[in-house]
Coordinates of C-alpha atoms in Angstrom, one line a residue:
Chain J
M1121 CA 0.0 0.0 -0.1
T1122 CA 1.4 3.5 -0.8
V1123 CA 2.2 6.0 2.0
P1124 CA -0.8 7.7 3.3
L1125 CA -1.3 11.5 2.4
L1126 CA -1.8 12.5 6.1
E1127 CA -0.6 10.6 9.0
L1128 CA -1.1 11.5 12.6
S1129 CA 0.4 9.4 15.5
G1130 CA -0.1 10.1 19.1
V1131 CA -1.1 13.7 18.7
G1132 CA -1.9 15.7 21.8
K1133 CA -2.8 19.3 22.3
Q1134 CA -3.2 20.9 25.7
F1135 CA -4.8 24.3 26.4
G1136 CA -3.3 25.1 29.9
G1137 CA -4.4 22.1 32.1
L1138 CA -7.1 21.2 29.6
S1139 CA -6.3 18.4 27.5
A1140 CA -8.3 18.9 24.0
L1141 CA -6.8 16.1 22.2
S1142 CA -4.8 13.3 23.5
E1143 CA -3.2 10.3 21.7
V1144 CA -4.9 10.8 18.4
S1145 CA -3.7 8.6 15.7
L1146 CA -5.2 8.5 12.2
H1147 CA -4.2 8.4 8.5
I1148 CA -5.9 9.7 5.4
K1149 CA -5.3 7.8 2.3
R1150 CA -5.0 9.6 -1.0
G1151 CA -8.0 10.2 -2.9
E1152 CA -10.5 9.3 -0.2
I1153 CA -13.2 11.4 1.5
Y1154 CA -12.4 11.4 5.3
G1155 CA -15.2 12.1 7.6
L1156 CA -14.6 13.4 11.1
I1157 CA -17.4 13.4 13.6
G1158 CA -18.2 13.6 17.3
P1159 CA -20.3 15.1 19.9
N1160 CA -19.9 18.8 20.5
G1161 CA -16.4 19.8 22.3
A1162 CA -15.2 16.4 21.2
G1163 CA -11.9 18.3 19.8
K1164 CA -12.8 18.1 15.9
T1165 CA -12.1 21.7 15.1
T1166 CA -8.9 21.5 17.5
L1167 CA -7.7 18.6 15.5
F1168 CA -8.4 20.6 12.2
N1169 CA -6.6 23.6 13.5
V1170 CA -3.5 21.4 14.4
I1171 CA -3.5 19.8 10.9
T1172 CA -3.7 23.3 9.3
G1173 CA -1.2 24.9 11.6
L1174 CA -3.3 27.2 13.5
Y1175 CA -2.4 25.4 16.6
Q1176 CA 0.9 23.8 17.4
L1177 CA 0.7 20.3 18.6
N1178 CA 2.3 19.3 22.2
A1179 CA 2.8 15.8 21.5
G1180 CA 2.9 13.3 18.7
E1181 CA 4.0 13.1 15.0
F1182 CA 2.5 14.9 12.1
N1183 CA 3.4 13.6 8.6
F1184 CA 2.0 15.1 5.4
N1185 CA 2.8 14.0 1.9
G1186 CA 6.0 12.2 3.1
R1187 CA 7.3 15.0 5.1
S1188 CA 7.2 15.3 9.1
Y1189 CA 6.1 18.7 10.5
Q1190 CA 6.8 19.9 14.0
T1191 CA 5.5 23.2 14.6
P1192 CA 4.5 24.4 11.1
K1193 CA 3.1 27.7 10.4
P1194 CA -0.2 27.9 8.6
H1195 CA 1.2 29.5 5.4
F1196 CA 3.8 26.8 5.1
L1197 CA 1.3 23.9 5.3
A1198 CA -1.0 25.8 2.7
Q1199 CA 2.3 25.9 0.5
A1200 CA 2.6 22.0 1.2
G1201 CA -0.9 21.4 0.0
I1202 CA -3.4 21.6 2.9
A1203 CA -6.2 24.2 2.1
R1204 CA -9.2 24.6 4.6
T1205 CA -12.3 26.4 5.0
F1206 CA -13.8 27.6 8.4
Q1207 CA -16.7 26.7 10.6
N1208 CA -17.8 30.2 10.9
I1209 CA -17.0 31.5 7.4
R1210 CA -13.9 33.7 7.3
L1211 CA -13.8 35.4 3.8
F1212 CA -12.1 38.7 3.0
A1213 CA -15.4 40.5 3.4
N1214 CA -14.8 43.7 1.8
L1215 CA -13.2 42.3 -1.4
T1216 CA -14.9 40.9 -4.2
A1217 CA -15.7 37.0 -4.8
L1218 CA -13.1 37.1 -7.6
E1219 CA -10.4 39.0 -5.5
N1220 CA -11.0 36.4 -2.7
V1221 CA -10.1 33.5 -5.0
M1222 CA -7.3 35.3 -6.6
I1223 CA -5.8 35.6 -3.1
G1224 CA -6.0 31.8 -3.0
R1225 CA -3.5 32.0 -5.9
H1226 CA -1.1 33.9 -3.9
V1227 CA 0.9 30.8 -2.7
R1228 CA 1.3 29.4 -6.2
T1229 CA 2.3 32.7 -7.8
K1230 CA 5.5 34.6 -7.5
A1231 CA 5.3 38.4 -8.4
G1232 CA 6.9 40.6 -5.7
V1233 CA 7.3 44.3 -5.4
F1234 CA 9.5 44.7 -8.3
G1235 CA 7.1 42.8 -10.6
A1236 CA 4.2 44.8 -9.3
L1237 CA 6.1 48.0 -10.2
L1238 CA 7.6 47.0 -13.4
R1239 CA 4.5 45.1 -14.4
N1240 CA 6.8 43.2 -16.8
K1241 CA 5.6 40.4 -19.2
S1242 CA 6.0 37.5 -16.6
T1243 CA 4.0 39.4 -14.1
R1244 CA 1.2 40.2 -16.5
N1245 CA 1.0 36.8 -17.6
E1246 CA 0.9 35.5 -14.0
E1247 CA -1.9 38.1 -13.2
R1248 CA -3.8 36.9 -16.3
A1249 CA -3.5 33.4 -15.4
S1250 CA -4.5 34.1 -11.9
T1251 CA -7.7 35.9 -13.0
E1252 CA -8.5 33.2 -15.4
R1253 CA -8.0 30.4 -12.8
A1254 CA -10.1 32.3 -10.3
R1255 CA -13.0 32.8 -12.7
E1256 CA -12.7 29.1 -13.6
L1257 CA -13.1 28.2 -9.9
L1258 CA -16.0 30.4 -9.3
R1259 CA -17.8 28.8 -12.3
Y1260 CA -16.8 25.4 -11.0
V1261 CA -18.4 26.1 -7.6
G1262 CA -21.4 27.9 -9.5
I1263 CA -21.1 31.4 -8.5
V1264 CA -19.3 33.0 -11.4
K1265 CA -22.2 35.4 -11.8
A1266 CA -21.4 37.1 -8.6
H1267 CA -17.5 37.5 -9.3
Q1268 CA -17.7 41.3 -8.8
T1269 CA -20.0 41.1 -5.6
L1270 CA -18.3 41.7 -2.3
A1271 CA -18.0 38.5 -0.4
K1272 CA -20.0 39.9 2.6
N1273 CA -23.0 40.6 0.3
L1274 CA -23.3 37.0 -1.0
S1275 CA -25.8 34.6 0.3
Y1276 CA -24.9 32.2 3.0
G1277 CA -24.7 29.1 0.6
E1278 CA -22.6 31.4 -2.0
Q1279 CA -20.3 32.4 0.8
R1280 CA -19.7 28.5 1.7
R1281 CA -19.0 27.8 -2.0
L1282 CA -16.6 30.9 -2.3
E1283 CA -14.8 29.5 0.6
I1284 CA -14.4 26.2 -1.1
A1285 CA -13.3 27.9 -4.4
R1286 CA -10.8 30.0 -2.4
A1287 CA -9.4 26.9 -0.9
L1288 CA -9.1 25.1 -4.3
A1289 CA -7.4 28.0 -5.8
T1290 CA -4.3 27.0 -3.7
D1291 CA -4.0 23.8 -5.7
P1292 CA -4.4 21.6 -2.4
L1293 CA -3.6 17.8 -2.2
L1294 CA -5.9 17.8 0.9
L1295 CA -9.0 19.9 1.2
A1296 CA -10.1 20.3 4.7
L1297 CA -13.7 21.4 5.3
D1298 CA -15.2 22.5 8.7
E1299 CA -18.8 21.9 8.8
P1300 CA -19.4 22.8 5.2
A1301 CA -23.1 22.0 5.3
A1302 CA -23.9 23.8 8.5
G1303 CA -27.0 26.0 8.2
M1304 CA -27.8 24.4 4.6
N1305 CA -31.0 23.1 3.6
A1306 CA -31.7 19.6 2.2
T1307 CA -31.3 20.8 -1.5
E1308 CA -28.3 22.8 -0.8
T1309 CA -26.6 20.0 1.2
E1310 CA -27.3 17.7 -1.8
S1311 CA -25.6 19.9 -4.2
L1312 CA -22.6 20.3 -1.9
K1313 CA -22.4 16.6 -1.8
V1314 CA -22.5 16.3 -5.5
L1315 CA -19.6 19.2 -5.7
L1316 CA -17.4 17.4 -3.0
Q1317 CA -17.7 14.2 -5.0
D1318 CA -16.6 16.0 -8.0
I1319 CA -13.7 17.5 -6.3
R1320 CA -12.5 14.1 -5.2
S1321 CA -13.0 12.8 -8.6
T1322 CA -10.2 15.3 -9.8
G1323 CA -7.8 13.8 -7.3
I1324 CA -8.0 15.9 -4.4
T1325 CA -8.3 14.3 -1.0
V1326 CA -11.2 15.5 1.0
M1327 CA -11.3 15.8 4.8
L1328 CA -14.5 17.0 6.5
I1329 CA -16.0 17.7 9.9
E1330 CA -19.7 17.2 9.7
H1331 CA -22.8 17.0 12.0
D1332 CA -25.1 15.9 9.1
V1333 CA -24.9 12.1 9.7
K1334 CA -26.8 11.5 6.3
L1335 CA -24.2 13.5 4.6
I1336 CA -21.4 11.7 6.2
M1337 CA -22.7 8.4 5.5
G1338 CA -23.6 8.9 2.0
L1339 CA -20.3 10.6 1.2
C1340 CA -17.3 9.4 3.2
D1341 CA -15.2 6.5 2.4
R1342 CA -14.2 6.4 6.0
V1343 CA -15.1 7.9 9.2
A1344 CA -13.3 8.7 12.6
V1345 CA -15.1 9.5 15.7
L1346 CA -13.8 11.8 18.3
D1347 CA -15.0 12.0 22.0
Y1348 CA -13.3 14.0 24.7
G1349 CA -10.2 14.6 22.7
R1350 CA -9.8 10.7 21.9
K1351 CA -10.4 8.8 18.8
I1352 CA -13.0 6.2 19.9
A1353 CA -13.8 4.6 16.5
E1354 CA -12.6 4.5 12.9
G1355 CA -13.8 2.7 9.9
V1356 CA -16.3 2.6 7.0
P1357 CA -19.6 4.5 7.9
D1358 CA -21.9 1.4 8.4
E1359 CA -19.4 -0.2 10.8
V1360 CA -19.0 3.1 12.8
R1361 CA -22.6 3.5 13.1
Q1362 CA -22.9 0.0 14.7
N1363 CA -20.0 0.7 17.1
P1364 CA -21.3 0.7 20.8
A1365 CA -18.6 3.1 21.9
V1366 CA -20.0 5.7 19.2
I1367 CA -23.6 5.0 20.2
A1368 CA -22.6 5.6 24.0
A1369 CA -20.8 8.9 23.0
Y1370 CA -23.8 10.2 21.2
L1371 CA -26.6 8.8 23.2
G1372 CA -25.0 8.6 26.5
V1373 CA -24.7 5.4 28.5
D1374 CA -26.8 4.2 31.4
D1375 CA -24.3 4.0 34.2
A1376 CA -26.6 1.2 36.0
A1377 CA -26.4 -0.9 32.8
Chain O
M345 CA -7.2 54.2 -12.6
K346 CA -9.6 55.2 -15.1
Q347 CA -12.3 53.7 -12.9
L348 CA -10.9 55.5 -10.0
L349 CA -11.0 58.7 -11.5
S350 CA -14.7 58.7 -12.2
P351 CA -16.3 58.4 -8.9
G352 CA -19.8 58.7 -10.3
G353 CA -19.0 55.4 -12.2
G354 CA -20.2 56.9 -15.4
T355 CA -17.9 58.6 -17.8
Q356 CA -14.2 57.7 -18.1
P357 CA -11.8 60.7 -18.6
T358 CA -10.4 60.7 -22.1
K359 CA -7.0 61.5 -22.9
F360 CA -7.8 65.1 -23.7
T361 CA -9.2 65.7 -20.2
L362 CA -6.1 64.0 -18.8
C363 CA -3.9 66.3 -20.7
L364 CA -6.1 69.4 -19.6
M365 CA -5.5 68.2 -15.9
F366 CA -1.8 67.8 -16.5
A367 CA -1.6 71.3 -18.0
A368 CA -3.7 72.8 -15.2
V369 CA -1.4 71.3 -12.5
L370 CA 1.8 72.7 -14.5
L371 CA 0.3 76.1 -14.6
L372 CA -0.7 76.0 -11.0
P373 CA 2.3 77.8 -9.4
F374 CA 2.1 80.6 -11.8
A375 CA -1.8 80.9 -11.4
T376 CA -1.4 80.8 -7.7
D377 CA 1.4 83.3 -7.9
A378 CA -0.4 85.6 -9.8
L379 CA -3.6 85.4 -8.0
L380 CA -2.6 85.0 -4.2
G381 CA 1.1 85.7 -4.0
R382 CA 4.3 83.8 -3.7
G383 CA 3.7 82.7 -0.1
W384 CA 1.0 80.5 -1.4
V385 CA 3.3 78.6 -3.8
R386 CA 5.3 77.8 -0.8
I387 CA 2.0 76.5 0.8
M388 CA 1.5 74.4 -2.2
D389 CA 5.0 72.9 -1.8
F390 CA 4.2 71.8 1.6
A391 CA 0.9 70.4 0.6
M392 CA 2.8 68.3 -2.0
L393 CA 5.0 66.9 0.9
Y394 CA 1.8 66.2 2.9
I395 CA 0.3 64.3 0.0
M396 CA 3.3 62.1 -0.3
L397 CA 3.4 61.4 3.4
A398 CA -0.3 60.5 3.3
L399 CA 0.0 58.1 0.3
G400 CA 2.9 56.4 2.4
L401 CA 0.8 56.0 5.4
N402 CA -2.1 54.7 3.1
I403 CA -0.1 51.8 2.2
V404 CA 0.2 50.8 5.9
V405 CA -3.2 51.9 7.2
G406 CA -5.4 51.7 4.0
Y407 CA -4.0 48.6 2.4
A408 CA -2.5 46.3 5.2
G409 CA -4.9 47.7 7.9
L410 CA -2.1 48.4 10.2
L411 CA -3.0 51.5 12.4
D412 CA 0.3 53.5 12.5
L413 CA 0.3 56.6 14.9
G414 CA 4.2 57.1 14.7
Y415 CA 4.4 57.6 11.1
I416 CA 6.0 61.0 11.1
A417 CA 9.2 59.3 12.7
F418 CA 10.0 57.9 9.1
F419 CA 9.8 61.4 7.8
A420 CA 12.1 62.6 10.6
V421 CA 14.5 59.8 9.7
G422 CA 14.5 61.0 6.1
A423 CA 14.9 64.6 6.9
Y424 CA 17.8 64.0 9.5
C425 CA 19.3 61.7 7.1
Y426 CA 19.8 64.6 4.5
A427 CA 20.3 67.4 7.3
L428 CA 23.5 65.4 8.5
T429 CA 25.0 64.3 5.1
G430 CA 24.2 67.6 3.4
S431 CA 25.2 70.2 5.8
P432 CA 28.3 71.5 7.6
H433 CA 26.9 70.1 10.8
L434 CA 28.8 66.9 10.9
A435 CA 32.0 69.0 11.4
L436 CA 30.8 69.7 14.9
A437 CA 30.4 66.0 15.7
F438 CA 33.4 64.6 14.0
P439 CA 35.8 67.6 13.3
L440 CA 38.8 65.4 12.3
L441 CA 36.8 63.1 9.9
F442 CA 34.6 65.8 8.2
P443 CA 36.2 69.2 8.7
D444 CA 33.7 70.9 6.6
G445 CA 30.9 68.5 7.0
L446 CA 29.8 66.0 4.6
H447 CA 28.1 67.4 1.7
L448 CA 26.5 64.5 -0.3
S449 CA 24.6 65.1 -3.4
F450 CA 20.9 65.1 -2.7
W451 CA 20.2 62.5 -5.3
L452 CA 22.7 60.1 -3.5
V453 CA 20.9 60.7 -0.2
V454 CA 17.4 60.0 -1.5
P455 CA 18.0 56.2 -2.1
L456 CA 19.9 56.2 1.1
A457 CA 17.5 57.8 3.0
A458 CA 14.6 55.4 1.6
L459 CA 16.7 52.4 2.5
L460 CA 17.5 53.8 6.0
A461 CA 13.7 54.7 6.6
G462 CA 12.7 51.3 5.2
G463 CA 15.0 49.7 7.8
F464 CA 13.4 51.7 10.6
G465 CA 10.0 50.6 9.2
V466 CA 11.1 46.9 9.6
L467 CA 12.6 47.7 13.1
L468 CA 9.1 49.1 14.1
G469 CA 7.3 46.4 12.3
A470 CA 9.3 43.4 13.9
P471 CA 8.3 43.8 17.4
T472 CA 4.5 44.6 16.6
L473 CA 3.7 41.7 14.4
R474 CA 1.4 40.1 16.9
L475 CA -0.4 43.3 17.7
R476 CA -3.6 44.8 16.0
G477 CA -5.7 47.8 16.3
D478 CA -5.5 49.6 19.5
Y479 CA -2.4 48.0 20.7
L480 CA -0.6 48.5 17.6
A481 CA -1.5 52.1 17.5
I482 CA 0.0 52.6 21.2
V483 CA 3.3 50.8 20.3
T484 CA 3.7 52.8 16.9
L485 CA 2.8 56.1 18.8
G486 CA 5.6 55.2 21.3
F487 CA 8.1 54.6 18.5
G488 CA 7.3 57.9 16.9
E489 CA 7.9 59.6 20.3
I490 CA 11.1 57.7 20.8
I491 CA 12.5 58.9 17.4
R492 CA 11.6 62.5 18.2
I493 CA 13.1 62.4 21.7
F494 CA 16.5 60.9 20.3
M495 CA 16.6 63.7 17.9
N496 CA 16.1 66.1 20.8
N497 CA 18.7 64.6 22.9
L498 CA 21.5 63.3 20.6
N499 CA 23.4 66.4 21.2
A500 CA 25.5 64.8 23.8
P501 CA 27.8 63.1 24.2
I502 CA 28.5 63.5 20.5
N503 CA 26.6 66.3 18.9
L504 CA 24.9 64.4 16.3
T505 CA 21.5 66.1 15.9
N506 CA 22.3 69.5 17.5
G507 CA 19.3 68.8 19.9
P508 CA 16.3 71.1 19.8
Q509 CA 18.2 73.8 18.0
G510 CA 18.1 71.6 15.0
I511 CA 20.4 71.6 12.1
S512 CA 20.5 74.5 9.7
R513 CA 22.4 75.5 6.5
I514 CA 21.4 72.4 4.8
D515 CA 22.5 72.5 1.0
P516 CA 19.7 73.2 -1.2
I517 CA 18.4 70.7 -3.8
S518 CA 20.1 71.1 -7.3
M519 CA 19.2 69.2 -10.3
A520 CA 21.7 68.9 -13.2
G521 CA 23.8 71.6 -11.7
V522 CA 20.9 73.9 -11.3
S523 CA 20.3 75.0 -7.9
L524 CA 16.6 75.1 -6.9
N525 CA 17.2 77.6 -4.2
A526 CA 17.5 80.5 -6.9
T527 CA 15.4 82.1 -9.5
Q528 CA 16.3 80.3 -12.7
E529 CA 15.5 81.1 -16.4
I530 CA 14.7 78.0 -18.5
F531 CA 13.7 78.5 -22.2
G532 CA 12.9 82.1 -21.4
I533 CA 10.5 81.2 -18.5
V534 CA 11.5 82.9 -15.3
L535 CA 10.9 80.3 -12.5
P536 CA 11.3 81.3 -8.9
S537 CA 12.7 78.9 -6.4
V538 CA 9.3 78.0 -4.9
H539 CA 8.1 77.1 -8.5
L540 CA 11.1 74.9 -9.0
Y541 CA 10.5 73.1 -5.7
F542 CA 6.8 72.7 -6.7
Y543 CA 7.8 70.8 -10.0
L544 CA 10.4 68.7 -8.1
F545 CA 7.8 67.7 -5.5
L546 CA 5.2 67.1 -8.2
G547 CA 7.4 64.8 -9.8
F548 CA 8.1 62.7 -6.6
A549 CA 4.3 62.9 -5.7
A550 CA 3.4 61.4 -9.2
L551 CA 6.2 58.8 -8.5
V552 CA 4.4 57.9 -5.1
V553 CA 1.1 57.7 -6.9
F554 CA 2.4 55.4 -9.7
V555 CA 3.9 53.1 -7.1
S556 CA 0.8 53.1 -4.9
Q557 CA -1.3 52.3 -7.8
R558 CA 0.7 49.4 -9.1
L559 CA 1.0 47.9 -5.8
E560 CA -2.7 48.2 -5.1
K561 CA -3.6 46.1 -8.2
S562 CA -1.0 43.4 -7.7
R563 CA -0.4 40.0 -5.9
I564 CA 1.2 42.1 -3.2
G565 CA -1.4 44.4 -2.7
R566 CA -4.2 41.8 -2.7
A567 CA -2.3 39.8 0.1
W568 CA -2.1 43.1 2.1
M569 CA -5.9 43.6 1.8
A570 CA -6.3 39.9 2.7
I571 CA -4.4 40.6 5.9
R572 CA -6.3 43.7 6.6
E573 CA -9.7 41.6 6.2
D574 CA -8.9 38.5 8.1
E575 CA -5.3 37.8 9.2
I576 CA -6.0 34.1 10.3
A577 CA -7.8 33.3 7.0
A578 CA -5.0 35.0 5.1
S579 CA -2.3 32.7 6.5
S580 CA -4.3 29.8 6.0
M581 CA -4.4 30.8 2.2
G582 CA -0.7 30.6 2.2
I583 CA 0.0 34.2 2.8
N584 CA 3.4 34.8 4.9
T585 CA 1.8 37.4 7.0
R586 CA 4.9 38.3 8.9
N587 CA 6.8 39.1 5.8
L588 CA 4.1 41.0 4.2
K589 CA 3.4 43.2 7.1
L590 CA 7.1 44.0 7.2
L591 CA 7.0 44.8 3.6
A592 CA 4.0 47.2 4.1
F593 CA 5.8 49.0 7.1
A594 CA 9.0 49.2 5.0
M595 CA 7.2 50.6 1.8
G596 CA 5.2 53.1 3.8
A597 CA 8.3 54.1 5.8
M598 CA 10.3 54.6 2.4
F599 CA 7.9 57.1 1.2
G600 CA 8.0 58.8 4.5
G601 CA 11.9 58.8 4.4
V602 CA 12.0 60.3 0.8
S603 CA 9.5 63.2 1.6
G604 CA 11.7 63.8 4.6
T605 CA 14.8 64.4 2.7
L606 CA 12.8 66.8 0.3
F607 CA 11.6 68.4 3.4
A608 CA 14.9 69.1 4.7
G609 CA 16.4 70.3 1.3
F610 CA 13.4 72.7 0.8
Q611 CA 13.5 74.1 4.3
G612 CA 17.2 74.2 4.8
F613 CA 16.7 73.5 8.3
V614 CA 15.2 70.8 10.6
S615 CA 14.4 70.4 14.1
P616 CA 12.6 67.9 16.4
E617 CA 9.5 70.1 16.8
S618 CA 8.5 69.4 13.1
F619 CA 8.0 65.7 14.0
S620 CA 5.5 65.8 16.8
L621 CA 2.7 63.4 17.4
M622 CA 0.3 66.0 16.2
E623 CA 1.9 65.6 12.8
S624 CA 1.6 61.9 12.7
I625 CA -2.2 62.5 13.7
M626 CA -2.5 65.1 10.8
V627 CA -1.3 62.6 8.4
L628 CA -3.5 60.0 9.7
C629 CA -6.5 62.3 9.4
M630 CA -5.6 63.1 5.8
V631 CA -5.7 59.4 5.0
V632 CA -8.9 58.7 7.0
L633 CA -10.8 62.1 5.9
G634 CA -10.0 61.6 2.3
G635 CA -10.8 57.9 1.9
M636 CA -8.8 55.2 3.3
G637 CA -7.5 52.9 0.6
N638 CA -8.4 55.3 -2.3
I639 CA -5.3 57.1 -3.8
Y640 CA -7.3 60.1 -5.0
G641 CA -9.2 60.4 -1.8
V642 CA -6.0 60.5 0.1
I643 CA -4.6 63.1 -2.3
L644 CA -7.7 65.1 -1.7
G645 CA -7.5 64.7 2.2
G646 CA -3.9 65.8 2.1
L647 CA -4.5 68.8 0.1
L648 CA -7.6 69.9 2.1
L649 CA -5.9 69.4 5.4
A650 CA -2.6 71.0 4.4
L651 CA -4.4 74.2 2.9
L652 CA -7.1 74.6 5.6
P653 CA -4.9 76.0 8.2
E654 CA -3.3 78.5 5.8
V655 CA -6.8 79.5 4.3
L656 CA -7.8 80.5 8.0
R657 CA -4.6 82.2 8.8
H658 CA -5.2 84.4 5.8
S659 CA -8.9 85.0 6.2
V660 CA -9.9 84.9 9.9
V661 CA -8.3 88.0 11.1
P662 CA -9.3 90.3 8.2
L663 CA -12.6 89.1 8.4
Q664 CA -13.1 89.7 12.0
Q665 CA -11.5 93.1 11.7
A666 CA -14.0 93.7 8.9
L667 CA -17.0 92.6 10.9
F668 CA -16.2 93.5 14.6
G669 CA -13.3 95.9 14.3
K670 CA -11.3 93.7 16.4
T671 CA -9.9 90.0 16.4
L672 CA -11.9 88.0 18.7
I673 CA -10.7 84.5 18.0
D674 CA -7.1 83.8 16.9
P675 CA -6.7 81.6 13.8
E676 CA -5.0 78.7 15.6
S677 CA -7.8 78.0 17.9
L678 CA -10.2 78.3 15.4
R679 CA -8.3 75.9 13.2
M680 CA -8.7 73.2 15.8
L681 CA -12.3 73.9 16.4
L682 CA -12.9 73.8 12.6
F683 CA -10.7 70.7 12.2
G684 CA -12.6 68.9 14.9
T685 CA -16.0 69.7 13.4
A686 CA -14.9 68.7 10.0
L687 CA -13.7 65.3 11.5
I688 CA -17.1 64.8 13.2
V689 CA -19.1 65.9 10.1
V690 CA -17.3 63.7 7.8
M691 CA -17.5 60.7 10.0
L692 CA -21.2 61.1 10.4
Y693 CA -22.1 61.8 6.7
R694 CA -19.3 60.2 4.9
P695 CA -17.9 57.5 7.2
A696 CA -15.8 56.0 4.5
G697 CA -14.1 59.4 3.8
I698 CA -14.9 62.3 1.4
W699 CA -13.5 60.2 -1.7
P700 CA -14.1 56.6 -0.6
S701 CA -12.2 53.6 -2.4
R702 CA -14.6 51.7 -5.0
V703 CA -15.1 48.8 -2.5
R704 CA -15.9 50.9 0.4
R705 CA -18.4 52.9 -1.5
R706 CA -20.1 49.7 -2.8
E707 CA -20.1 48.5 0.9
L708 CA -21.9 51.6 2.1
E709 CA -24.5 51.6 -0.8
T710 CA -25.3 48.0 -0.1
D711 CA -25.6 48.7 3.6
E712 CA -28.0 51.5 2.8
A713 CA -29.9 49.3 0.5
A714 CA -30.2 46.6 3.2
E715 CA -31.4 49.1 5.7
I716 CA -34.2 50.2 3.4
V717 CA -35.2 46.5 2.8

C-alpha cells in the first residue's frame, strides 16, 4: 500500500491544564473522503486547527505528503498542499468574490514588489492566469455570476461555496472542510455533496467535519469518531454506526447498565 | 485608474481631459503666484509633501490595515538623513573626519534615506507583528515619540543632531547643476525657487502615486488587503503574514523617508519640533478623511488638510477686523475647532471618507440598501 497522504500518530494538544486532544492517531489515504465526527466539544475543530497549522501540537507526530512537521506555520502548510475552510465563514469580506479566489492563488504565484512596479511580461501573464483560474473556479462552484460582488454581500450558501473555491485556488492535495453543510437546507446539502464528490474525482483528497450524519454516511469512504479528545472509532460509515462506543458517545450510556 | 478617476461610475476621462488636467497642474504655481502671491506657492509645496506622506501612510493603514500613529518618525529619519549628510553640521560632531561636514549630493541621499527609513520601518514592524488595532497604535505612537526624543537629545555626548536647536544650513537641492534655491530662467521662462520646488515635489508625488497604484492592483496589494480583512484566513491561504506586514511597514516608511529628504532640502533647516505626535495624527487624518485605501481620496485629504490652516490664517483675522473691528478668536484656536468639527461631520455623513475607495463605496451603498429592505 502506498504511503498515506496525512498521518497523525499520538497527537496531543493541551490548553493550559485542559487536554483537548490526546493520543489521536489517524491516517488519510490519497483520494479518499474522510469524515470526522463527534459530539460537541469532542475536539474536532482543534484537530483541524492542528492539521492546518493554526495550533501547534504538544505531542505526537504529524506527517504530510511524506514530510514530517513539528511546529509548522499555516502558510507553510498551505504551501505544502493543505487548504481549509472555516466553521464560521472567514472570507475577505470587503473584497470581491473574484479577488477572494485570486488571493488563494497567492501561494502558487511569485510576483513581488518589483514585478508589481514594473508590470513586466511575466507578471502580466501570471496576473492574467490568476484571474482566469479564479474565474474558472467560481464557475466550477457555481457562483461565477457574482464575481464582482463583495464577499460579505453573497448569500450564505454562496459564501460557503466561495470559501471552497478560494481553498481550491491554492491547488491543494488535501481539502479540509470544517462543517461545510452547517446551516444549509436539504437541497443545498445535496448539491454540496455532488460538488465534493466531483472535487474528489479530480484527485483531491477531502477531509471534513460534519454534523449531518446523512451527508457523512452517504459521502465518506471512512469516518473517525472523536470524543473527549480521543479517537473512539474509525472505519467505513456502516461499521462505525454500529459501534457501541459511538452510540454511547452520542446517546450517553446508562451507568447502571 | 480610469475607474477611480470617475467616482460617479459613469464617464471615463478621455486622454484630452487628462492632458488638460496635467496642463492645469503645471500652470498651478504661476496661477497661484499671480492670484494669491508667492507665499501661497510655498504653501502648495508643503501640501505636496503632505500628500506624499499621506500616500505612504495609506499603504500601511489603508492597504494592510495596520494602524500606525508614529508615521512621522520615518519623515524625521529621512529629513535628518539629509540634514546630516548635506550640511556642515557633521564638522561639529567629527571635526577630524569631516572638517567641512559631509556634503553628499541630494540625489545620492534620497535612495540612502529611503533604505534607512525602510530599515526603521522593519525595526518598528518586527516587534509589533502580533499586535493589531489599539495595541498596535499605542506601540507605534511610542516609536514615533522615541525617534523625536532621540533627535532632541542626541546632542551629547557627541553632538549628532544638535538637539532642540536643530540643524541649519542644509544644502539646497540642485538638479543637473541647477540650484533650486534661486530663481532660474529656463527656455525664457522665469522660474522662482518655490516654483522649481513645486515641480520637483510634483514629480516625486507622481512617482509615489504610480507606485501606490501599481502595488494596489498586484499580488502583493491583494495579500495586504487579505491581511487587513482577516489575518488568520490570510495565513491559511498561504500568505506569509509576517513578511508581508514588514513589507508594508517598509514601503510606507520609504515614502516617508523620501519626503523627509525633500523637506530638509526645501527648508534648509530641521528641528525635532517638526516631527511631533500632532503631525502623525494630521497625516492619519488626511488618510481617513480623504478616503482610506483610495489614492485619489488620500490626495484630496492631504490637500484639504494642508491648505485649511493657511486659508484660515489668511482669512480669519481680516474677516473679524472687517466685521467687528477687532480680533475675537485667533486663527490657531479656530483651526482646531474647525478641524474637529470637520472630522465629526465627515465621520457622520461620509464614514468612508470624502472620496472613498470603490469597495468601501459599494459596501456603504449596499448597507443602505439593506437598511431600506
